[in-house]
Short mmCIF file of C-alpha atoms in Angstrom, two decimals:
data_model
loop_
_atom_site.label_atom_id
_atom_site.label_comp_id
_atom_site.label_asym_id
_atom_site.label_seq_id
_atom_site.Cartn_x
_atom_site.Cartn_y
_atom_site.Cartn_z
CA MET A 1 85.65 97.85 69.22
CA GLU A 2 85.24 98.10 73.01
CA ASP A 3 86.56 94.53 73.48
CA SER A 4 89.61 95.40 71.36
CA LYS A 5 90.27 98.50 73.46
CA THR A 6 90.02 96.46 76.66
CA SER A 7 92.34 93.81 75.26
CA ASP A 8 94.90 96.47 74.32
CA LYS A 9 94.76 97.92 77.81
CA LEU A 10 95.26 94.51 79.35
CA SER A 11 98.22 93.80 77.04
CA GLU A 12 99.73 97.12 78.07
CA PHE A 13 99.16 96.21 81.75
CA LEU A 14 100.89 92.84 81.31
CA GLU A 15 103.87 94.72 79.92
CA SER A 16 103.98 97.75 82.17
CA GLY A 17 102.17 96.74 85.37
CA VAL A 18 99.89 99.82 85.20
CA TYR A 19 96.20 99.69 84.19
CA ARG A 20 94.28 102.92 83.72
CA LEU A 21 90.74 102.47 84.98
CA GLU A 22 87.79 103.87 83.00
CA ASP A 23 85.74 106.85 84.15
CA SER A 24 87.89 107.64 87.17
CA ASN A 25 91.10 109.40 88.10
CA ALA A 26 92.67 106.05 89.07
CA VAL A 27 95.20 103.44 88.08
CA PHE A 28 95.73 99.88 89.20
CA ILE A 29 99.35 98.97 89.86
CA ASP A 30 101.01 95.57 89.99
CA PRO A 31 104.20 96.43 91.87
CA VAL A 32 105.96 93.24 90.78
CA ARG A 33 105.57 93.99 87.09
CA VAL A 34 106.52 97.64 87.58
CA LEU A 35 109.68 96.75 89.48
CA ASN A 36 110.68 94.02 87.02
CA ARG A 37 110.77 96.45 84.15
CA SER A 38 114.08 97.65 85.59
CA TYR A 39 115.77 94.32 86.24
CA THR A 40 117.67 92.36 83.60
CA ARG A 41 118.92 89.03 85.04
CA PHE A 42 116.65 88.79 88.08
CA ARG A 43 112.95 89.15 88.74
CA VAL A 44 111.09 90.12 91.90
CA SER A 45 109.33 87.03 93.09
CA PRO A 46 105.53 87.47 93.23
CA SER A 47 105.24 84.82 95.93
CA ALA A 48 107.68 86.78 98.07
CA TYR A 49 106.21 90.20 97.38
CA TYR A 50 102.59 89.15 97.97
CA SER A 51 103.37 86.89 100.93
CA ARG A 52 100.71 88.57 103.10
CA SER A 53 98.06 89.12 100.51
CA PHE A 54 97.24 85.65 99.13
CA ASP A 55 96.13 83.75 102.21
CA SER A 56 94.94 80.18 102.17
CA LYS A 57 91.25 79.47 102.38
CA HIS A 58 91.60 78.42 106.00
CA ALA A 59 93.45 81.61 106.87
CA GLY A 60 90.80 83.64 105.11
CA GLN A 61 88.11 81.92 107.14
CA GLU A 62 89.95 82.71 110.35
CA ALA A 63 90.25 86.36 109.29
CA ARG A 64 86.51 86.55 108.65
CA VAL A 65 85.69 84.92 111.96
CA SER A 66 88.05 87.32 113.75
CA SER A 67 86.51 90.26 111.85
CA ASN A 68 82.97 89.19 112.71
CA PHE A 69 83.97 88.86 116.36
CA ARG A 70 85.36 92.36 116.37
CA LYS A 71 82.23 93.65 114.70
CA ARG A 72 80.06 92.05 117.38
CA LYS A 73 82.19 93.68 120.05
CA ARG A 74 81.88 97.06 118.37
CA LYS A 75 78.09 96.71 118.23
CA GLU A 76 78.00 96.20 121.95
CA LYS A 77 79.79 99.50 122.59
CA LYS A 78 77.83 102.68 122.91
CA PRO A 79 78.75 105.25 120.28
CA GLN A 80 80.96 108.00 121.61
CA PRO A 81 80.85 111.57 120.37
CA LEU A 82 83.77 112.57 118.15
CA ASN A 83 86.34 115.03 119.45
CA ASP A 84 87.64 117.92 117.33
CA ARG A 85 90.46 115.92 115.71
CA GLU A 86 88.17 112.96 114.95
CA ARG A 87 85.65 115.29 113.37
CA ALA A 88 88.36 116.88 111.21
CA ALA A 89 89.62 113.43 110.17
CA ASP A 90 86.10 112.32 109.33
CA GLN A 91 85.61 115.45 107.22
CA ARG A 92 88.79 114.66 105.24
CA HIS A 93 87.52 111.14 104.73
CA GLN A 94 84.07 112.31 103.55
CA GLU A 95 85.67 114.68 101.03
CA VAL A 96 87.77 111.97 99.38
CA ARG A 97 85.24 109.13 99.81
CA PRO A 98 83.44 109.72 96.42
CA PHE A 99 86.76 109.54 94.56
CA LEU A 100 87.74 106.32 96.34
CA LEU A 101 84.36 104.71 95.71
CA LYS A 102 84.41 105.66 92.02
CA ALA A 103 87.93 104.24 91.66
CA HIS A 104 86.96 100.99 93.35
CA GLU A 105 83.77 100.65 91.28
CA SER A 106 85.90 101.09 88.13
CA LEU A 107 88.17 98.27 89.28
CA VAL A 108 85.22 95.97 89.96
CA ARG A 109 83.92 96.60 86.44
CA ALA A 110 87.32 95.71 84.90
CA THR A 111 86.58 91.98 84.96
CA GLU A 112 89.30 91.09 82.48
CA LEU A 113 91.88 92.75 84.70
CA LEU A 114 90.57 91.07 87.84
CA GLU A 115 91.02 87.65 86.20
CA VAL A 116 94.73 88.42 85.92
CA VAL A 117 94.94 90.02 89.35
CA SER A 118 93.56 86.96 91.09
CA ASN A 119 96.62 85.01 89.97
CA LEU A 120 99.34 87.66 90.47
CA LYS A 121 101.18 85.57 93.03
CA GLY A 122 101.38 82.37 91.08
CA ASN A 123 101.62 83.29 87.40
CA LEU A 124 105.31 84.19 87.48
CA GLY A 125 106.68 81.33 89.48
CA PRO A 126 108.06 81.00 93.00
CA SER A 127 111.22 82.42 94.45
CA THR A 128 114.27 80.28 93.77
CA SER A 129 116.13 81.53 96.84
CA SER A 130 116.23 79.54 100.02
CA PRO A 131 114.37 81.14 102.93
CA GLY A 132 117.30 81.37 105.37
CA ALA A 133 117.49 83.77 108.30
CA GLU A 134 116.79 87.42 107.67
CA GLN A 135 119.74 89.69 108.45
CA SER A 136 118.93 92.79 110.51
CA LEU A 137 120.74 95.70 108.87
CA VAL A 138 119.60 98.05 111.62
CA GLU A 139 121.16 95.94 114.35
CA LEU A 140 124.26 95.39 112.22
CA GLY A 141 124.77 99.15 111.92
CA ARG A 142 124.68 99.60 115.69
CA VAL A 143 127.62 97.33 116.61
CA TRP A 144 131.16 98.65 116.98
CA GLN A 145 132.37 96.64 113.96
CA ALA A 146 129.93 98.47 111.62
CA PRO A 147 132.64 100.71 110.02
CA LEU A 148 134.64 97.59 109.13
CA TYR A 149 131.87 95.78 107.29
CA GLU A 150 132.21 95.76 103.51
CA ILE A 151 129.81 94.89 100.72
CA THR A 152 131.23 93.18 97.59
CA LEU A 153 129.67 93.85 94.20
CA ASN A 154 129.83 90.85 91.83
CA PHE A 155 129.48 92.17 88.31
CA HIS A 156 128.16 89.86 85.60
CA PRO A 157 130.80 88.74 83.02
CA ASN A 158 130.55 90.39 79.58
CA ASP A 159 130.34 88.29 76.47
CA ASN A 160 132.16 90.01 73.60
CA ALA A 161 132.00 88.64 70.06
CA ARG A 162 135.31 88.18 68.26
CA GLU A 163 135.97 90.12 65.06
CA ASP A 164 137.02 86.95 63.21
CA GLY A 165 133.64 85.36 63.86
CA GLY A 166 134.97 82.89 66.43
CA ALA A 167 133.45 82.08 69.83
CA PRO A 168 132.89 85.12 72.04
CA THR A 169 135.42 85.92 74.68
CA ILE A 170 134.21 86.26 78.27
CA GLN A 171 135.54 89.19 80.22
CA TYR A 172 135.22 88.92 83.95
CA CYS A 173 134.96 92.18 85.88
CA GLU A 174 136.64 92.80 89.18
CA GLN A 175 134.68 92.41 92.42
CA PRO A 176 135.17 95.67 94.29
CA ALA A 177 134.43 95.89 98.01
CA PHE A 178 133.15 99.05 99.69
CA PRO A 179 132.31 100.09 103.27
CA VAL A 180 128.59 99.34 103.55
CA PHE A 181 127.77 101.95 106.18
CA ASN A 182 128.13 105.77 105.84
CA ASN A 183 129.24 105.40 102.26
CA LEU A 184 127.63 105.84 98.85
CA VAL A 185 127.61 102.42 97.15
CA VAL A 186 126.90 102.69 93.44
CA ASN A 187 125.96 100.25 90.68
CA GLU A 188 126.92 102.30 87.62
CA THR A 189 126.16 99.51 85.15
CA SER A 190 122.95 98.97 83.12
CA GLU A 191 122.55 95.48 84.61
CA ASP A 192 121.57 93.99 87.96
CA VAL A 193 124.46 93.39 90.32
CA GLU A 194 124.71 90.70 92.96
CA ALA A 195 126.24 91.93 96.21
CA GLU A 196 127.50 89.99 99.24
CA LEU A 197 127.49 91.16 102.85
CA LEU A 198 128.29 88.77 105.70
CA ASN A 199 127.16 85.65 103.82
CA SER A 200 123.93 87.27 102.67
CA ARG A 201 123.26 88.17 99.01
CA TYR A 202 121.51 91.28 97.74
CA ILE A 203 120.36 92.33 94.27
CA LEU A 204 121.10 95.93 93.20
CA PRO A 205 119.04 97.27 90.29
CA PRO A 206 120.72 99.00 87.31
CA GLU A 207 122.18 102.49 87.75
CA SER A 208 121.17 102.63 91.38
CA SER A 209 122.94 103.55 94.59
CA PHE A 210 122.38 103.53 98.30
CA TYR A 211 123.70 105.37 101.36
CA MET A 212 123.09 103.34 104.53
CA SER A 213 123.35 105.37 107.74
CA ASP A 214 121.39 106.70 110.67
CA LEU A 215 119.71 110.10 110.78
CA GLY A 216 122.89 111.76 112.11
CA GLN A 217 124.70 111.23 108.78
CA ILE A 218 121.99 112.44 106.42
CA HIS A 219 123.72 115.80 105.89
CA ASN A 220 126.35 113.94 103.84
CA LEU A 221 123.74 113.87 101.08
CA ILE A 222 123.80 117.66 100.63
CA PRO A 223 125.54 118.29 97.28
CA ALA A 224 128.45 120.69 97.01
CA GLU A 225 126.71 122.42 94.09
CA SER A 226 122.96 123.06 93.95
CA ASP A 227 122.81 122.02 90.27
CA CYS A 228 123.73 118.53 91.50
CA GLY A 229 120.71 118.41 93.82
CA PHE A 230 117.62 116.32 93.47
CA ASN A 231 114.51 117.08 91.39
CA LEU A 232 112.32 114.40 92.95
CA ILE A 233 112.41 113.49 96.68
CA VAL A 234 110.20 110.67 98.02
CA ILE A 235 110.04 110.40 101.82
CA ASP A 236 108.51 107.53 103.82
CA PRO A 237 109.29 108.44 107.46
CA PRO A 238 109.02 105.88 110.28
CA TRP A 239 106.18 107.76 111.92
CA GLU A 240 105.32 106.88 115.46
CA ASN A 241 102.18 104.66 115.51
CA GLY A 242 100.73 101.92 117.67
CA SER A 243 100.75 99.26 114.95
CA ALA A 244 104.51 99.64 114.28
CA ARG A 245 105.25 99.43 118.03
CA GLN A 246 103.07 96.39 118.49
CA LYS A 247 104.44 94.47 115.52
CA GLN A 248 108.03 95.62 116.08
CA ARG A 249 108.73 95.62 112.35
CA TYR A 250 110.88 98.78 112.41
CA SER A 251 112.02 101.51 114.76
CA THR A 252 109.96 104.70 114.79
CA LEU A 253 111.00 108.28 115.51
CA PRO A 254 109.20 111.22 117.19
CA ASN A 255 107.76 113.71 114.69
CA ARG A 256 110.12 116.50 115.77
CA TYR A 257 113.13 114.51 114.45
CA PHE A 258 111.90 114.98 110.91
CA LEU A 259 111.98 118.80 111.16
CA SER A 260 115.77 118.58 110.81
CA LEU A 261 115.74 116.74 107.46
CA PRO A 262 117.72 118.95 104.99
CA VAL A 263 115.07 118.74 102.28
CA LYS A 264 115.63 122.24 100.86
CA GLN A 265 119.42 121.79 100.96
CA ILE A 266 119.37 118.65 98.86
CA CYS A 267 117.02 120.14 96.25
CA HIS A 268 118.17 121.02 92.71
CA LYS A 269 118.63 124.69 91.92
CA ASP A 270 115.56 124.45 89.66
CA GLY A 271 113.44 123.22 92.55
CA ALA A 272 112.02 119.82 93.40
CA LEU A 273 108.87 117.80 93.75
CA VAL A 274 108.53 116.29 97.25
CA ALA A 275 106.28 113.27 97.87
CA LEU A 276 105.63 112.44 101.52
CA TRP A 277 103.87 109.25 102.73
CA VAL A 278 101.66 109.93 105.78
CA THR A 279 99.22 107.92 107.90
CA ASN A 280 95.60 108.98 108.37
CA ARG A 281 96.10 110.35 111.89
CA GLU A 282 94.73 113.88 112.01
CA LYS A 283 97.40 114.96 114.48
CA LEU A 284 100.05 113.96 111.97
CA ARG A 285 98.33 115.76 109.08
CA GLY A 286 98.19 118.92 111.16
CA PHE A 287 101.88 118.60 112.03
CA VAL A 288 102.85 118.22 108.35
CA GLU A 289 100.74 121.16 107.19
CA LYS A 290 101.58 123.60 109.99
CA GLU A 291 105.18 122.67 110.88
CA LEU A 292 106.94 120.12 108.69
CA PHE A 293 106.29 121.42 105.18
CA PRO A 294 107.03 125.05 106.26
CA ALA A 295 110.27 123.92 107.92
CA TRP A 296 111.31 122.14 104.74
CA GLY A 297 110.28 125.03 102.46
CA VAL A 298 107.67 122.88 100.77
CA LYS A 299 104.45 124.29 99.28
CA TYR A 300 101.63 121.76 99.25
CA VAL A 301 100.04 121.09 95.80
CA ALA A 302 98.13 117.80 95.79
CA THR A 303 97.27 114.52 97.52
CA PHE A 304 97.43 111.05 96.01
CA PHE A 305 95.73 108.07 97.69
CA TRP A 306 96.86 104.45 97.79
CA LEU A 307 93.71 102.31 98.00
CA LYS A 308 94.54 98.77 99.17
CA VAL A 309 92.60 95.84 97.64
CA LYS A 310 92.62 92.06 97.87
CA ALA A 311 93.28 89.64 95.05
CA ASP A 312 89.54 89.44 94.27
CA GLY A 313 89.32 93.25 93.94
CA SER A 314 87.55 93.83 97.24
CA LEU A 315 88.89 96.38 99.73
CA ILE A 316 91.13 95.05 102.50
CA CYS A 317 88.64 96.45 105.03
CA ASP A 318 85.47 98.52 105.15
CA LEU A 319 86.02 101.95 103.56
CA ASP A 320 84.38 103.70 106.50
CA LEU A 321 86.15 101.78 109.27
CA PHE A 322 87.10 104.77 111.38
CA HIS A 323 90.41 103.77 112.97
CA HIS A 324 91.68 101.59 110.12
CA ARG A 325 91.09 103.13 106.70
CA PRO A 326 91.98 100.93 103.68
CA TYR A 327 94.08 103.68 102.19
CA GLU A 328 97.19 105.78 102.79
CA CYS A 329 98.00 109.30 101.66
CA LEU A 330 100.86 110.67 99.61
CA LEU A 331 101.20 114.44 100.06
CA LEU A 332 102.87 116.26 97.16
CA GLY A 333 104.56 119.59 97.43
CA LEU A 334 107.02 121.83 95.62
CA VAL A 335 110.27 123.36 96.76
CA HIS A 336 111.08 126.41 94.66
CA GLY A 337 114.69 126.63 93.58
CA LYS A 338 116.77 129.62 92.71
CA VAL A 339 114.63 130.49 89.65
CA THR A 340 113.61 134.13 90.04
CA ASP A 341 111.80 134.64 86.72
CA SER A 342 108.09 134.14 87.45
CA LYS A 343 107.39 133.08 83.84
CA GLN A 344 110.12 130.44 84.00
CA LEU A 345 108.85 129.26 87.34
CA SER A 346 105.31 128.93 85.95
CA SER A 347 106.50 126.98 82.92
CA THR A 348 108.46 124.41 84.97
CA LYS A 349 105.73 123.82 87.61
CA PRO A 350 104.48 120.25 87.26
CA LYS A 351 100.78 119.79 86.61
CA LEU A 352 99.68 117.36 89.31
CA PRO A 353 96.07 116.20 89.52
CA ASP A 354 94.59 116.27 93.00
CA ASN A 355 92.90 113.12 94.44
CA GLN A 356 94.74 110.73 92.11
CA ILE A 357 93.91 107.15 93.25
CA MET A 358 96.42 104.31 93.06
CA LEU A 359 94.99 100.80 93.70
CA SER A 360 97.17 97.79 94.39
CA ILE A 361 97.47 94.66 96.48
CA PRO A 362 99.71 95.34 99.49
CA GLY A 363 103.05 93.64 99.84
CA ASP A 364 104.96 93.19 103.10
CA TYR A 365 104.28 95.41 106.12
CA SER A 366 104.95 99.11 105.44
CA ARG A 367 106.12 98.40 101.87
CA LYS A 368 104.82 101.03 99.47
CA PRO A 369 103.98 100.52 95.77
CA PRO A 370 106.58 101.82 93.25
CA ILE A 371 105.43 105.28 92.20
CA ALA A 372 108.47 106.64 90.41
CA GLY A 373 107.00 106.23 86.93
CA LEU A 374 103.69 107.79 87.94
CA LEU A 375 105.37 110.87 89.41
CA HIS A 376 107.58 111.24 86.38
CA GLU A 377 104.47 111.12 84.17
CA TYR A 378 102.84 113.96 86.00
CA ALA A 379 106.03 115.98 86.18
CA PRO A 380 107.69 115.56 82.75
CA ARG A 381 110.58 117.89 83.62
CA LEU A 382 111.76 115.28 86.11
CA GLN A 383 112.27 112.62 83.46
CA ARG A 384 116.03 113.26 83.39
CA GLY A 385 116.28 114.68 86.89
CA ARG A 386 118.02 113.22 89.93
CA CYS A 387 115.83 111.29 92.31
CA ILE A 388 116.22 110.14 95.89
CA GLU A 389 114.12 108.28 98.44
CA LEU A 390 114.64 109.04 102.13
CA PHE A 391 114.02 106.30 104.73
CA ALA A 392 114.05 103.80 101.86
CA ARG A 393 113.74 100.08 102.50
CA GLU A 394 114.34 99.07 98.88
CA MET A 395 116.17 100.41 95.87
CA THR A 396 114.92 101.86 92.61
CA ALA A 397 116.74 101.82 89.28
CA GLY A 398 118.30 105.22 88.61
CA TRP A 399 117.68 106.45 92.17
CA ILE A 400 119.67 107.02 95.34
CA SER A 401 118.16 105.26 98.37
CA TRP A 402 118.99 106.53 101.85
CA GLY A 403 118.05 105.06 105.23
CA ASN A 404 119.24 102.63 107.87
CA GLU A 405 118.06 99.60 105.84
CA PRO A 406 117.78 100.47 102.14
CA LEU A 407 118.72 96.86 101.30
CA HIS A 408 115.83 95.36 103.32
CA PHE A 409 113.80 94.19 100.31
CA GLN A 410 116.87 93.68 98.10
CA GLU A 411 117.81 90.42 99.78
CA SER A 412 118.04 87.57 97.29
CA ARG A 413 115.17 85.68 98.93
CA ASN A 414 112.84 88.21 97.31
CA PHE A 415 114.09 87.48 93.78
CA MET A 416 114.31 84.69 91.24
CA LYS A 417 116.67 84.27 88.32
CA THR A 418 115.41 84.60 84.79
#
């Protein structure tokens, strides 16, 4: 009976990309499978998504040697007493540590799942797109020609059957072109759309849209009517941190810039759930709790944790490594709308579990796992709501994506045709 239950869960995982682990408040997520549930003619390439996570044996040996060298260096250093912020950060870690350990132990026991996970990169085939040179959308938006650049949407032809039973007729759609910057570009169809911009191709998921601009244009997202606002707002700010500066993967902004985000103004009149990705720096957590959430009108309700694992199920680094934790935090809060009836407000408040653990194998640098379905599950009233991601670097079916490079991971090199 137990084997049948495990087999059913694995079959569900192969279909949905989400595996609910036993005896813990945790789920394992395969981002590729989750994302591909939305696409029709294209598939996210596992080899492209997991390009950093499935190293060769030689590379793995080098990483272990490097890690051992760092460990030897750390052993030679005399332990330094923790300052106030470091003690506060360690206390946060100790509080969540049992939940993280329990979630990871549940993953290790799920041997049937781990057999599938070990082959996530190769079991769906390689990308069919040529590597090519990556186009920098951020740099493109800074040149004087930016307002003149247009993106062309190439809709797939429709095959319509003839009433007399003859061969279907093929109806080709027009290929509209839109300004790519400071403009809402929408794919209203229920199919993937190929788009072209300066000789580069991008794949837009069904019923999705993006608004590509810098921070100065974000107020254009504020709806004219509050009942057209957003019920779910995911925010992944480019926080200042040493790793981002060193690797030069994206531009960061000082914390004070995020205080001006019009979060409350873009909310639906019934309120909204806000999900904010943060790093583990204690200074940042204090800024969010004391300044940022109050400035946005957000009331904190729960924290989710993204625990990063390797293909063999082990953690990407030691759980207690002080300055490099193997997890990131997603802070969840509510913005109350114009609902004044306390009973109505109570009935619409989503029931979010605290310390929910999401395990997955990381993709490219700073890329977060797709969490839309999970948030909808814990907040049923959002199922038909409007959703937006701020500082997005990829698009989600049914969502609006805003940022200075929302097409970053939509480039065709990351996809393969079905």
